Short mmCIF file of C-alpha atoms in Angstrom, two decimals:
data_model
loop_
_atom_site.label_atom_id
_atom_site.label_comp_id
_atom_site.label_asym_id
_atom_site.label_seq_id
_atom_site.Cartn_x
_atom_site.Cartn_y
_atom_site.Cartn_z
CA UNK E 15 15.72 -11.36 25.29
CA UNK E 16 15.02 -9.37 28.38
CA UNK E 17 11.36 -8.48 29.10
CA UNK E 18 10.74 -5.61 31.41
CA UNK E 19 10.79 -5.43 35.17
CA UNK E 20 12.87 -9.51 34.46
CA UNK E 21 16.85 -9.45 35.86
CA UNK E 22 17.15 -12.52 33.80
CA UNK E 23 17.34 -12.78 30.24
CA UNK E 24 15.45 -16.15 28.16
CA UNK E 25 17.28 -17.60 24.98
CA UNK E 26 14.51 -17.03 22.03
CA UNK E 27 14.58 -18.74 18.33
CA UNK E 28 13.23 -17.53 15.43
CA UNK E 29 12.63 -19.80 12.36
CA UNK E 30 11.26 -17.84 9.07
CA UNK E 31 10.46 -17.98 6.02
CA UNK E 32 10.52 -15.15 3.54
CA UNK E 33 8.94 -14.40 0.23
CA UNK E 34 9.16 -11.38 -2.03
CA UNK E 35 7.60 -10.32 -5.15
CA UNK E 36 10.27 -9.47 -6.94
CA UNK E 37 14.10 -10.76 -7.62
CA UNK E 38 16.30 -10.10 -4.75
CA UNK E 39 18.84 -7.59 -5.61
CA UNK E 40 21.26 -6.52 -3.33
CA UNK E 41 21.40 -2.12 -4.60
CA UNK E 42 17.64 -1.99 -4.30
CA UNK E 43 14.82 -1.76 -1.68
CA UNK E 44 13.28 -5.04 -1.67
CA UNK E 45 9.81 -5.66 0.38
CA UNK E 46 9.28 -9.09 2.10
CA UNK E 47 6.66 -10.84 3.99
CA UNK E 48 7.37 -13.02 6.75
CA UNK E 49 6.01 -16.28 8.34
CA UNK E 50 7.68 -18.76 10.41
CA UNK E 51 7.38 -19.76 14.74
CA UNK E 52 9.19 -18.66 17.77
CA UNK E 53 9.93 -20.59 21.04
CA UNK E 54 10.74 -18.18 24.13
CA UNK E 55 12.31 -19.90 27.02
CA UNK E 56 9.77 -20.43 29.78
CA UNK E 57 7.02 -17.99 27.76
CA UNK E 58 6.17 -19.34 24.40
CA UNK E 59 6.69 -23.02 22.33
CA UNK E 60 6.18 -22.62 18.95
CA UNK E 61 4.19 -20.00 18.30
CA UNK E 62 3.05 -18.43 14.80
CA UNK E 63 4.72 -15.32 13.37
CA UNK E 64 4.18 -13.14 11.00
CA UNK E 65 5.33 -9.78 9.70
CA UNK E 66 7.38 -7.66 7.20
CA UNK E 67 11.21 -7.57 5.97
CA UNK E 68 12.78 -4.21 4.47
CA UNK E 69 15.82 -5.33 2.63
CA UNK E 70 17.84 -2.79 1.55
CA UNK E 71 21.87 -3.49 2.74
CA UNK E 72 23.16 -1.20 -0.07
CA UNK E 73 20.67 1.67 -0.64
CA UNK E 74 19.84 2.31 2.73
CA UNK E 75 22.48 0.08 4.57
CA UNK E 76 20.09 -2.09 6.87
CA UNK E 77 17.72 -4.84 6.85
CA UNK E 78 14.53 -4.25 9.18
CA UNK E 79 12.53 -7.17 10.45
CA UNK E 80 8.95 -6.62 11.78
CA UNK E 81 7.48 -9.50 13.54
CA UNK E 82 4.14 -9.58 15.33
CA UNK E 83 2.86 -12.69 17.30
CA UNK E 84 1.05 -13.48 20.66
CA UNK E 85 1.45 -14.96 23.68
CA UNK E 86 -0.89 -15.69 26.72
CA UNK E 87 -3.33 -13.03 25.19
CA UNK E 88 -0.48 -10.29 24.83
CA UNK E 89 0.26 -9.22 21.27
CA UNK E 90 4.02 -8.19 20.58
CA UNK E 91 5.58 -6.91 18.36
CA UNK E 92 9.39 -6.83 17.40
CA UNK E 93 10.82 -4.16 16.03
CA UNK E 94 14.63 -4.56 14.72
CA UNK E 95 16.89 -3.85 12.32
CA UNK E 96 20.65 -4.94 11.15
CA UNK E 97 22.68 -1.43 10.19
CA UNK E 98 25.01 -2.78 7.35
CA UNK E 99 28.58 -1.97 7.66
CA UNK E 100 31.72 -2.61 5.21
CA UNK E 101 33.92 -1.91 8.13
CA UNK E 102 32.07 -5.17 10.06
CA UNK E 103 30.46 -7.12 6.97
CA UNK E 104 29.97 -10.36 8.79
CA UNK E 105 28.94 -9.15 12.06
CA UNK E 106 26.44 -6.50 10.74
CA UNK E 107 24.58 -8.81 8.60
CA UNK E 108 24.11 -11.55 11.06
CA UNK E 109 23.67 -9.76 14.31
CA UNK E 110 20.20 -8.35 14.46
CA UNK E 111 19.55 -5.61 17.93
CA UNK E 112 15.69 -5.44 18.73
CA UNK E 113 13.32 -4.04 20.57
CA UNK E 114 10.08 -5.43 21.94
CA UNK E 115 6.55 -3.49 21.75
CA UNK E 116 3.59 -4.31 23.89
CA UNK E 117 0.40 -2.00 22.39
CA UNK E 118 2.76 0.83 21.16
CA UNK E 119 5.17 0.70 24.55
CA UNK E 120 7.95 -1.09 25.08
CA UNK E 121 7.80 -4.39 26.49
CA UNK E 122 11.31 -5.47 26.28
CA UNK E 123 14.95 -5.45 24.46
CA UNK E 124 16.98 -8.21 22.59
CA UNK E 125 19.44 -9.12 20.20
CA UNK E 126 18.80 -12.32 18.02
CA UNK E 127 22.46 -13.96 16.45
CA UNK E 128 22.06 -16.25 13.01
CA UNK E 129 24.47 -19.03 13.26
CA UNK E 130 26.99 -18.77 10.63
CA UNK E 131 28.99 -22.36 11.29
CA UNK E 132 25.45 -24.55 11.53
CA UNK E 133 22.54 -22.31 9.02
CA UNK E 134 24.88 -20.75 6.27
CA UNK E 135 24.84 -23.47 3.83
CA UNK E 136 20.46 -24.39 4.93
CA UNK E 137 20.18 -20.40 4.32
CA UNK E 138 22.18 -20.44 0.91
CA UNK E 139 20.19 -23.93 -0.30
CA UNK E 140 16.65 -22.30 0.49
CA UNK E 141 16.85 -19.44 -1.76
CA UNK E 142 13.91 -20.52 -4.56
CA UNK E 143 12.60 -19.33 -8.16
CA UNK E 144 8.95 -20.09 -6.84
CA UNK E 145 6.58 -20.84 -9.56
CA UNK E 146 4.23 -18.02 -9.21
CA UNK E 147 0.37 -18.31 -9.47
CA UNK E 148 -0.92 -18.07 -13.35
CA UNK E 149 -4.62 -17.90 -11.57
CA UNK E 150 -6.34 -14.21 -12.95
CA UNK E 151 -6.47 -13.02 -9.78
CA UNK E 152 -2.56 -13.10 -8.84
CA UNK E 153 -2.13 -12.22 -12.44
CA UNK E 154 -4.23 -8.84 -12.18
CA UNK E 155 -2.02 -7.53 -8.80
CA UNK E 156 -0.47 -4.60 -9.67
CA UNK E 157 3.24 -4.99 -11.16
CA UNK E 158 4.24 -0.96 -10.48
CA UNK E 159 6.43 -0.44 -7.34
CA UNK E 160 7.09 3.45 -7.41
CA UNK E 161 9.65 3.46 -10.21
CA UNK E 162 9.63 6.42 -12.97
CA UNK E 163 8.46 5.80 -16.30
CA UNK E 164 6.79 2.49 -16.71
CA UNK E 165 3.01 1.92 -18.02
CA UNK E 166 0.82 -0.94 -16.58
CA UNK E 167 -2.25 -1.61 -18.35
CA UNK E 168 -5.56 -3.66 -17.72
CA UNK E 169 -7.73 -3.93 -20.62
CA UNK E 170 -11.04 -5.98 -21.01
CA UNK E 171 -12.34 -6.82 -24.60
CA UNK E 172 -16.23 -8.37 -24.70
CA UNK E 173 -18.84 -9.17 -27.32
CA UNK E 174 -22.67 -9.09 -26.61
CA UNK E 175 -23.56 -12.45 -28.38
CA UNK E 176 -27.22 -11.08 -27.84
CA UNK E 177 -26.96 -8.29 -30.19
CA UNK E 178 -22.68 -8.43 -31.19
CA UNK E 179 -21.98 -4.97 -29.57
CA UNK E 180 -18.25 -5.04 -28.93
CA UNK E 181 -16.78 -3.64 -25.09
CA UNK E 182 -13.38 -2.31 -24.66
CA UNK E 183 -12.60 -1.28 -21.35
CA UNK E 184 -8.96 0.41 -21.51
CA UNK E 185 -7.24 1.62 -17.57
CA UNK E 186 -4.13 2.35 -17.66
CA UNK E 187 -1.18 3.77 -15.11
CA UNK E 188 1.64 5.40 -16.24
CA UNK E 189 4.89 6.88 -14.42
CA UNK E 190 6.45 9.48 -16.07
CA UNK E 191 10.15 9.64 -17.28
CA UNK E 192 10.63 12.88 -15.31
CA UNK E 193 10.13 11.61 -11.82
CA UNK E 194 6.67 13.44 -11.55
CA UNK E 195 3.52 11.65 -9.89
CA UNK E 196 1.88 8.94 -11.27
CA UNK E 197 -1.40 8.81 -12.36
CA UNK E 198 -4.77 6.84 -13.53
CA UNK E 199 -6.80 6.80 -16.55
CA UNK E 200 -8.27 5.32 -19.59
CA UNK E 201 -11.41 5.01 -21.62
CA UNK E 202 -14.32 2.98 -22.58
CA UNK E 203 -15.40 2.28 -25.72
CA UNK E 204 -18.82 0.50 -27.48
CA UNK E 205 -18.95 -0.76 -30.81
CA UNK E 206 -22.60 -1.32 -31.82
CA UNK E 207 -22.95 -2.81 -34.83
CA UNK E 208 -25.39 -0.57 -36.63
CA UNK E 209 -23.46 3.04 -35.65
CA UNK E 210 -20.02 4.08 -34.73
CA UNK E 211 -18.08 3.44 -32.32
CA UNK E 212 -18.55 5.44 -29.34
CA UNK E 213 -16.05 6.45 -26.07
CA UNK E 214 -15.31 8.22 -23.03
CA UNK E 215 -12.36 8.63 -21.20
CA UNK E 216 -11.70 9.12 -17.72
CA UNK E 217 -9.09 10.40 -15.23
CA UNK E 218 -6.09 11.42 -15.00
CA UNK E 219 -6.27 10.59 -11.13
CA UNK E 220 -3.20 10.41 -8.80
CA UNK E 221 -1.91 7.40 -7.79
CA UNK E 222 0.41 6.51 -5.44
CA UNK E 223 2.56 2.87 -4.45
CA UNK E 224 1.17 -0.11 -3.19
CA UNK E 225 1.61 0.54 0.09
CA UNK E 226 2.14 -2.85 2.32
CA UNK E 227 3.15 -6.31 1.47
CA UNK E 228 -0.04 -6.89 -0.21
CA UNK E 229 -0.22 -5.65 -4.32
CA UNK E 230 -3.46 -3.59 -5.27
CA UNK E 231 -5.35 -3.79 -8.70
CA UNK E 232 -6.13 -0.63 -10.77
CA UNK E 233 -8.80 1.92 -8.87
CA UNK E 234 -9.13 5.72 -9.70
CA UNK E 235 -11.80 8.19 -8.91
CA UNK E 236 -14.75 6.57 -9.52
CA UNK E 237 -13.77 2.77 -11.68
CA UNK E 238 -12.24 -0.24 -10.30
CA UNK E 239 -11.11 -3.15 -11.96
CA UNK E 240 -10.49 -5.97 -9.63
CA UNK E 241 -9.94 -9.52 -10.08
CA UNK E 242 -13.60 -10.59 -10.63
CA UNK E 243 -15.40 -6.82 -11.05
CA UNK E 244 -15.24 -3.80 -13.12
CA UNK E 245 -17.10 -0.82 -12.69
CA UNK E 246 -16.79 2.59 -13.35
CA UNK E 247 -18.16 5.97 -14.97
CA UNK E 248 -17.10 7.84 -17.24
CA UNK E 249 -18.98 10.60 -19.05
CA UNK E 250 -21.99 8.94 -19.94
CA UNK E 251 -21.13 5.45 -19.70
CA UNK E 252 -21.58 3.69 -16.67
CA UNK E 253 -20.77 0.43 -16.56
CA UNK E 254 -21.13 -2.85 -13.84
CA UNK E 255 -19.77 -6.05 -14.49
CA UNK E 256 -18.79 -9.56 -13.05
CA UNK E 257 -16.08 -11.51 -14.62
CA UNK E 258 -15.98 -15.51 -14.71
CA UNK E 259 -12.54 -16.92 -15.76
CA UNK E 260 -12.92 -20.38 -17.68
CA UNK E 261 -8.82 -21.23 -18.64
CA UNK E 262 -5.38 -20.91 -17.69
CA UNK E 263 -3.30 -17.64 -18.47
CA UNK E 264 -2.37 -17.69 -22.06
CA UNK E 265 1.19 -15.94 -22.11
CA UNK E 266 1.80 -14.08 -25.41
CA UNK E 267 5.41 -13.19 -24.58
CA UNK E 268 7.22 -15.62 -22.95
CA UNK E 269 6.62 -16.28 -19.36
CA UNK E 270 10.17 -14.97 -18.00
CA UNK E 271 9.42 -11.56 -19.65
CA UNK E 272 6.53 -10.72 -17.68
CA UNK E 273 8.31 -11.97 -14.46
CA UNK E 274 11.40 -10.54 -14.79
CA UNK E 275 11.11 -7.36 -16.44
CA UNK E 276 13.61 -8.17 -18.90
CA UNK E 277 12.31 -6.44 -22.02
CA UNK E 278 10.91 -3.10 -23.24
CA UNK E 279 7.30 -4.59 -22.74
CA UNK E 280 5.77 -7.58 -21.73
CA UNK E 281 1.81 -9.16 -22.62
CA UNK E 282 0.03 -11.46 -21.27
CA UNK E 283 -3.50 -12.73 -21.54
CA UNK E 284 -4.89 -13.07 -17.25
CA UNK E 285 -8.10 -14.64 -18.36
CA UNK E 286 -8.30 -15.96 -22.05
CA UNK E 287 -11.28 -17.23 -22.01
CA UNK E 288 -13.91 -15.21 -19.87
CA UNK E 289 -17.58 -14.46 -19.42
CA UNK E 290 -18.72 -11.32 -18.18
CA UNK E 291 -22.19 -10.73 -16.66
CA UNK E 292 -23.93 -7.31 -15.34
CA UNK E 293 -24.40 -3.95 -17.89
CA UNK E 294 -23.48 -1.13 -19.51
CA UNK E 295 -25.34 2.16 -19.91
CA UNK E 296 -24.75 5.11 -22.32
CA UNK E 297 -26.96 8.07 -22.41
CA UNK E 298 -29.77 6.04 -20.48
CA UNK E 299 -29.55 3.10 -22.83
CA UNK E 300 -28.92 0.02 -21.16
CA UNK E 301 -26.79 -3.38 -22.78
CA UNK E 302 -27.24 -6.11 -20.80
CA UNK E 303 -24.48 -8.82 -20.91
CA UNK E 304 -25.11 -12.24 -19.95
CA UNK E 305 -22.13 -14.97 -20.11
CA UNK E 306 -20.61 -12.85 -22.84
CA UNK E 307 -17.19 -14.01 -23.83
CA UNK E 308 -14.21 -11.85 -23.78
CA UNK E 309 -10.89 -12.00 -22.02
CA UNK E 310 -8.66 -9.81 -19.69
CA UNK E 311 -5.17 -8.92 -20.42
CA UNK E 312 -2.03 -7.54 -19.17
CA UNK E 313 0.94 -4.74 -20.58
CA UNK E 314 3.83 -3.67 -18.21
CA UNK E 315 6.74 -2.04 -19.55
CA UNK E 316 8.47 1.46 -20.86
CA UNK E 317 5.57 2.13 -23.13
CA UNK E 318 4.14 1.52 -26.81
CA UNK E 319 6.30 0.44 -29.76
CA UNK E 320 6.80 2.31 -32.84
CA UNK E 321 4.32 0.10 -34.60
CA UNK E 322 2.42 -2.61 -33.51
CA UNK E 323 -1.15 -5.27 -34.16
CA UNK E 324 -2.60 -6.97 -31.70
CA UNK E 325 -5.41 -9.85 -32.22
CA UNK E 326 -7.69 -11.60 -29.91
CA UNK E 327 -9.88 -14.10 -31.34
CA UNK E 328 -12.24 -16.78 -29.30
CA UNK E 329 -12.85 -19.90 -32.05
CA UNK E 330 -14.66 -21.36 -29.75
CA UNK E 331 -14.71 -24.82 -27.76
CA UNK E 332 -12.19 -22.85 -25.80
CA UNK E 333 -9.93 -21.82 -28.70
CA UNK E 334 -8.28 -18.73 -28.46
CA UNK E 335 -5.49 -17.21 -31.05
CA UNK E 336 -3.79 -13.83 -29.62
CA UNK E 337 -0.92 -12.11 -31.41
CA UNK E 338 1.25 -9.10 -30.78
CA UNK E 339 3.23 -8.26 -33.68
CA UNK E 340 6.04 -4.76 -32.90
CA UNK E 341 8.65 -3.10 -33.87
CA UNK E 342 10.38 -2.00 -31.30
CA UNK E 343 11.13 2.29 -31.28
CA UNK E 344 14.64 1.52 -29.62
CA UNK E 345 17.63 3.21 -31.86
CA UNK E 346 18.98 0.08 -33.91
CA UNK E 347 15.88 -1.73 -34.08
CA UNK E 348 13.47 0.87 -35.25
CA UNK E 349 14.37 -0.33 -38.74
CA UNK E 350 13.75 -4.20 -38.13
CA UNK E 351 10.63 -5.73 -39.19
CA UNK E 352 7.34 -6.60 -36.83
CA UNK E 353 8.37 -9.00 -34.28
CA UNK E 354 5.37 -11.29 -33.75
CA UNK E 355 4.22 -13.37 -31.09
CA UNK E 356 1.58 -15.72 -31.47
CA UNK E 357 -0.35 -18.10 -29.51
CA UNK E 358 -2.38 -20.83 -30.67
CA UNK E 359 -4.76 -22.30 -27.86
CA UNK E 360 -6.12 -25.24 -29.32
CA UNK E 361 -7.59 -28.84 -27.84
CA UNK E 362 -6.15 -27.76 -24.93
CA UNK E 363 -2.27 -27.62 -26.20
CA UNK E 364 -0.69 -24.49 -27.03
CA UNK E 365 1.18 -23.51 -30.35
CA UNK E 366 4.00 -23.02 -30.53
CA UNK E 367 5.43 -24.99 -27.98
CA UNK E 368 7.25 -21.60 -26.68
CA UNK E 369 6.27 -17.94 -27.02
CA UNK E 370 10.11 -17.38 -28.17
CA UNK E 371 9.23 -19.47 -31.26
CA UNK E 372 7.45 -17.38 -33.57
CA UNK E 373 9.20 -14.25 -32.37
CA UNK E 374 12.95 -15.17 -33.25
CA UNK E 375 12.55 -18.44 -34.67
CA UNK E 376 15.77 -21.13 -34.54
CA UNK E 377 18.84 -19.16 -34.64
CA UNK E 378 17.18 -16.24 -36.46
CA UNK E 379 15.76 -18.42 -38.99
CA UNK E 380 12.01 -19.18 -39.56
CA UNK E 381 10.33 -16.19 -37.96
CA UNK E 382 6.54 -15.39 -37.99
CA UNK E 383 6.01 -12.63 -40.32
CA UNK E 384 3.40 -9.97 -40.06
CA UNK E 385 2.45 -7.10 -42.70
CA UNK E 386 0.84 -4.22 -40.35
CA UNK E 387 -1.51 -1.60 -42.30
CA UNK E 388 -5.08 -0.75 -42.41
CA UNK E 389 -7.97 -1.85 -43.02
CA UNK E 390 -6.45 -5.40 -43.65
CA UNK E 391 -2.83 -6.60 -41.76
CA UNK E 392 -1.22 -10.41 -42.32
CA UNK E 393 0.85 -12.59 -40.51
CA UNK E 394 2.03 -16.17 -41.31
CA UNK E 395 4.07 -18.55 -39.83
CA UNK E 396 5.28 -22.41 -39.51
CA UNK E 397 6.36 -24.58 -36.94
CA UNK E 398 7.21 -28.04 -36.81
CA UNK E 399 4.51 -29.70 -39.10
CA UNK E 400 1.91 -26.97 -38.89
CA UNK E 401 1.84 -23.34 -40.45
CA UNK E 402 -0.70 -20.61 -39.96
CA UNK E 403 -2.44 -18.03 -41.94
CA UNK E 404 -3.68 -14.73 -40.52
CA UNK E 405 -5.65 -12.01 -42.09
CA UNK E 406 -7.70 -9.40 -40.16
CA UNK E 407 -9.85 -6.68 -41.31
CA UNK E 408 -10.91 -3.61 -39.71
CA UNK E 409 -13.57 -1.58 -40.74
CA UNK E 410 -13.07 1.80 -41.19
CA UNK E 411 -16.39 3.01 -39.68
CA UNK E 412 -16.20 -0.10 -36.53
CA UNK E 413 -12.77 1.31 -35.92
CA UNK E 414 -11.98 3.57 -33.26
CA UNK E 415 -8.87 5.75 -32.87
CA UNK E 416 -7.44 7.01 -29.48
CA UNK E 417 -4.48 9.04 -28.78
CA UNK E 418 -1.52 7.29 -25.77
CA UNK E 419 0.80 9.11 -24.59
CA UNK E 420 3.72 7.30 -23.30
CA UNK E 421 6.17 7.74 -20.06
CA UNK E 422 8.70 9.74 -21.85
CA UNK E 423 6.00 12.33 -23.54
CA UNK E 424 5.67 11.00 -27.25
CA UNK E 425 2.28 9.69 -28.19
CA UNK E 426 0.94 7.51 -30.52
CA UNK E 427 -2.06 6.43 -32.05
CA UNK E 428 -3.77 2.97 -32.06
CA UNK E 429 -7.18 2.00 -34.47
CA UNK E 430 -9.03 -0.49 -32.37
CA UNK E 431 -12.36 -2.28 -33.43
CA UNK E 432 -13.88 -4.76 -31.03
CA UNK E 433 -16.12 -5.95 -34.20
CA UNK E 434 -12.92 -6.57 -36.72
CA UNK E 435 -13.19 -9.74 -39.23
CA UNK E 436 -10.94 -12.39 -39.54
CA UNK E 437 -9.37 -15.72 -41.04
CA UNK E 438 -7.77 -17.54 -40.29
CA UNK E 439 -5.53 -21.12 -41.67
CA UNK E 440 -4.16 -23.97 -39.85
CA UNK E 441 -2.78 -26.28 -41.77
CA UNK E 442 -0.56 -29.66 -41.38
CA UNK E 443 2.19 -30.79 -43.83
CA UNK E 444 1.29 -35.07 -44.65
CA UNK E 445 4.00 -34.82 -47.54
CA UNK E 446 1.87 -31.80 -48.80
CA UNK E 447 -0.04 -29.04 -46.82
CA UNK E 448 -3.42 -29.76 -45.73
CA UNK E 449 -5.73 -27.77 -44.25
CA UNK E 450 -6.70 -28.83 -41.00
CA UNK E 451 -9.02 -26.11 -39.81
CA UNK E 452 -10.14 -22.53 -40.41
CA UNK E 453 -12.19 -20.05 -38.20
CA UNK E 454 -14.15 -17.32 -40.31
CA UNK E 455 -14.67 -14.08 -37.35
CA UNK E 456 -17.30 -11.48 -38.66
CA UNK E 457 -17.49 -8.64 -35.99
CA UNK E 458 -16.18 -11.13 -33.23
CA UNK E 459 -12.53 -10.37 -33.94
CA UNK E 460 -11.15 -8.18 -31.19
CA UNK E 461 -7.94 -5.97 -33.00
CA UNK E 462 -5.84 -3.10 -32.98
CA UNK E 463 -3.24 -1.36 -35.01
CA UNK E 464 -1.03 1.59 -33.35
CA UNK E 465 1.63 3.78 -34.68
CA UNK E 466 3.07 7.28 -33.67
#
C-alpha cells in the first residue's frame, strides 16, 4: 500500500472473517459482512475491521470488499474490488486492486494478493453451515431479498384470559410474479366472545429491499411489528402491544426448510409460547391485555396451498400443539391428500422427534392424516409408542373469512377463529392404548381453514 505524498510503499495484511445470510452460490448476488484485523507496516498492529462483501463473480463478474477501520484518529476506508475473468481465473479471483479513502478523498492506493500455496486449503476448511439463532428476534428478520413472487408473513394470535377475546394480527409482504413492486399489508381481527368477529385491513404500502447488511422486520405506513412490539392502525382499531417470549422456536416444518428455501412454503412458530401486554382499541372501546398468552409465527414461500388447516393450541404448563396440514396446488400433487405437520411440545420434549415424521412418515408409510372441512376438521397420527387424536371446531358465527391473494394473482379464502374448540388425545400403547392425557380448548383454540 502506498499512502499519499509516501515514495515508499508498506506491506499490509488483512485477516477476515465473513458471514452471509444466505447459501453461497456462485450465479447470484450474495451480501456479506465483514470482521477481522489489519497490521500496516510502521502505521497500524492489529487493528479492528469491519465492513461489507458484494459477491457476485458470475452475475456481475466481481467481488467488492468494503473495509472501514482507524488509525491514530484517522478513519479509512478501503474501497476494492476483484473484476472476474475466465480469460485469467486464478489471477482475477485472488488479486484484489484498491483504493484508500480518507473522509470521502483519497488517501492512498494498493493491491492486496491472497496466498494460494500457504491459505487455499485454511480458506477451503473454514467454509461453515453456522447454526443460526432460533431466539424470536433473529427469527422475526425479514427473509425477502428483492426476488419476484414470494410472500413473507408475520402473524400474532392472542387470547384476553380477562374476558377470552381472541387477537389476530395478520402483516403480510408479497412480491409479485410479474416483477412489479412489492408491497405491505394485512389486517386485524377481534373475536369477542359475545358478537362477531370484527376486522380491518390495512395497506397496500410499498416496500422496498433490506437495504444494508442488517435484515429489517415488517413496517408499513403506520404498523410495525418488531421483535418485542406491535403497533399499528388500521380503520378503527388501534392497537399497542409488548411481546414477552417464554420458549424456544417450535419449528412446524422441518428446520432445513425454513433455512434453505427448499420447498413451496415453509412455517415456523418464532415465539410459541408468548405474553403480550399493552391494548387494543376499536371504535373508542379499549381491551386491555395483561400477560395474555399467544404466540408469533412465521410463513415464507411462493404463496398459499390449494387447501390447508392450521392449529395453535397453548395446554398449558408450557404445552403447545401446532399443526399445518396442505395440499400442495403444484400440478401432480394437487390430487394428493393433506400433508400434515405436527408438533407436540410437551414436558419440555418435542413430538415427533422430527418435523419430517408426521408429514411423510417411514418410507411413505405411517403418515399423519388430516380430514379438512368446516365447522369440524380431524387429524390423527402415531409414532413410536404414542398416537394422537385431533378434532377442532369452528364456530360459524366466531369464524372470520378473509380473502389472500397470492404472488401469481389467484386468491383464496381462509375461515379463521381465534376462539375455535378443541380436543385433543394422547395416548401410549402398554400392550394396549392408554390414554395418557387430553386437553379440552373452549374458545382458546387458535385455527384456520383456507381454500381457493
Amino acid at each position: 500500500m502506498r499512502l499519499a505524498g509516501e515514495s515508499a510503499g508498506r506491506r499490509m495484511r488483512f485477516d477476515l472473517a465473513v458471514r452471509t445470510d444466505r447459501m453461497l452460490l456462485p450465479h447470484r448476488t450474495t451480501e456479506g459482512r465483514i470482521k477481522g484485523r489489519v497490521r500496516i507496516e510502521g502505521l497500524a498492529v492489529d487493528v479492528p475491521v469491519c465492513g461489507e462483501m458484494e459477491i457476485s463473480p458470475l452475475a456481475r463478474r466481481r467481488i467488492r470488499y468494503r473495509m472501514r477501520f482507524t488509525v491514530r484518529g484517522r478513519h479509512y476506508t478501503l474501497d476494492g474490488w476483484k473484476s472476474v475473468s475466465p480469460r485469467r481465473p486464478l489471477a482475477s479471483l485472488t488479486v484484489l486492486p484498491f483504493v484508500l479513502l480518507d473522509g470521502g478523498q483519497e488517501a492512498g492506493h494498493g493491491q492486496l494478493r491472497f496466498e494460494v500455496a500457504r491459505s487455499l486449503v485454511p480458506f477451503v476448511t473454514s467454509f461453515r453451515w453456522p447454526r443460526l439463532s432460533d431466539e424470536p428476534a433473529s427469527l422475526h428478520a425479514r427473509r425477502w431479498e428483492g426476488e419476484p413472487g414470494r410472500t413473507e408473513v408475520w402473524y400474532t394470535t392472542v387470547t384476553d384470559p380477562v374476558t377470552g377475546t381472541g387477537l389476530w394480527l395478520h402483516h403480510e409482504l408479497t412480491a409479485p410474479s410479474d416483477g412489479s413492486s412489492a408491497y405491505a399489508h394485512g389486517w386485524v381481527g377481534l373475536f369477542p366472545p359475545d358478537a362477531p368477529p370484527q376486522h380491518a385491513r390495512f395497506g397496500p404500502d410499498p416496500v422496498a429491499p433490506s437495504a444494508g447488511p442488517v435484515p429489517q422486520s415488517f413496517a408499513a405506513e403506520r404498523v410495525e411489528a418488531g421483535p418485542d412490539r406491535l403497533r399499528g392502525t388500521a380503520g378503527a382499531f388501534a392497537w399497542d402491544l409488548t411481546r414477552h417470549s417464554r420458549s424456544a422456536a417450535l419449528y412446524t416444518f422441518p428446520r432445513w426448510a425454513w433455512r434453505r428455501g427448499l420447498l413451496p412454503a415453509a412455517h415456523l412458530v418464532s415465539a410459541p409460547s408468548a405474553t403480550y401486554t399493552g391494548s387494543v382499541t376499536h371504535e373508542g372501546r379499549r381491551l386491555p391485555l395483561e400477560a395474555a398468552p399467544g404466540a408469533d409465527a412465521r410463513i415464507y414461500g411462493e404463496g398459499n396451498a390449494l387447501r390447508w388447516a392450521w392449529l395453535h393450541a397453548d395446554l398449558g404448563a408450557g404445552d403447545i400443539l401446532e399443526i399445518v396440514a396442505a395440499v400442495s396446488k403444484k400440478a401432480g400433487l394437487r390430487r394428493l391428500p393433506p400433508t400434515v405437520f405436527l408438533r407436540l411440545r410437551r414436558n419440555g420434549g418435542t413430538w415427533p422427534r422430527t418435523a419430517e415424521r408426521s408429514a411423510v412418515g417411514w418410507l411413505g408409510a405411517g403418515r399423519f392424516r388430516a380430514r379438512i372441512g368446516l365447522p369440524s376438521w380431524t387429524v390423527t397420527g402415531r409414532s413410536g409408542l404414542h398416537r394422537i387424536r385431533v378434532r377442532v371446531t369452528q364456530p360459524v358465527d366466531r369464524t372470520l373469512a378473509l380473502e389472500y391473494t397470492d404472488p401469481d394473482g389467484s386468491t383464496a379464502v381462509c375461515r379463521n377463529s381465534e376462539t375455535s374448540d378443541a380436543r385433543i388425545e394422547w395416548e401410549r400403547w402398554w400392550g394396549r392404548w392408554r390414554t395418557e392425557a387430553t386437553w379440552s380448548l373452549s374458545g382458546t383454540a387458535h385455527a384456520e381453514v383456507g381454500e381457493r
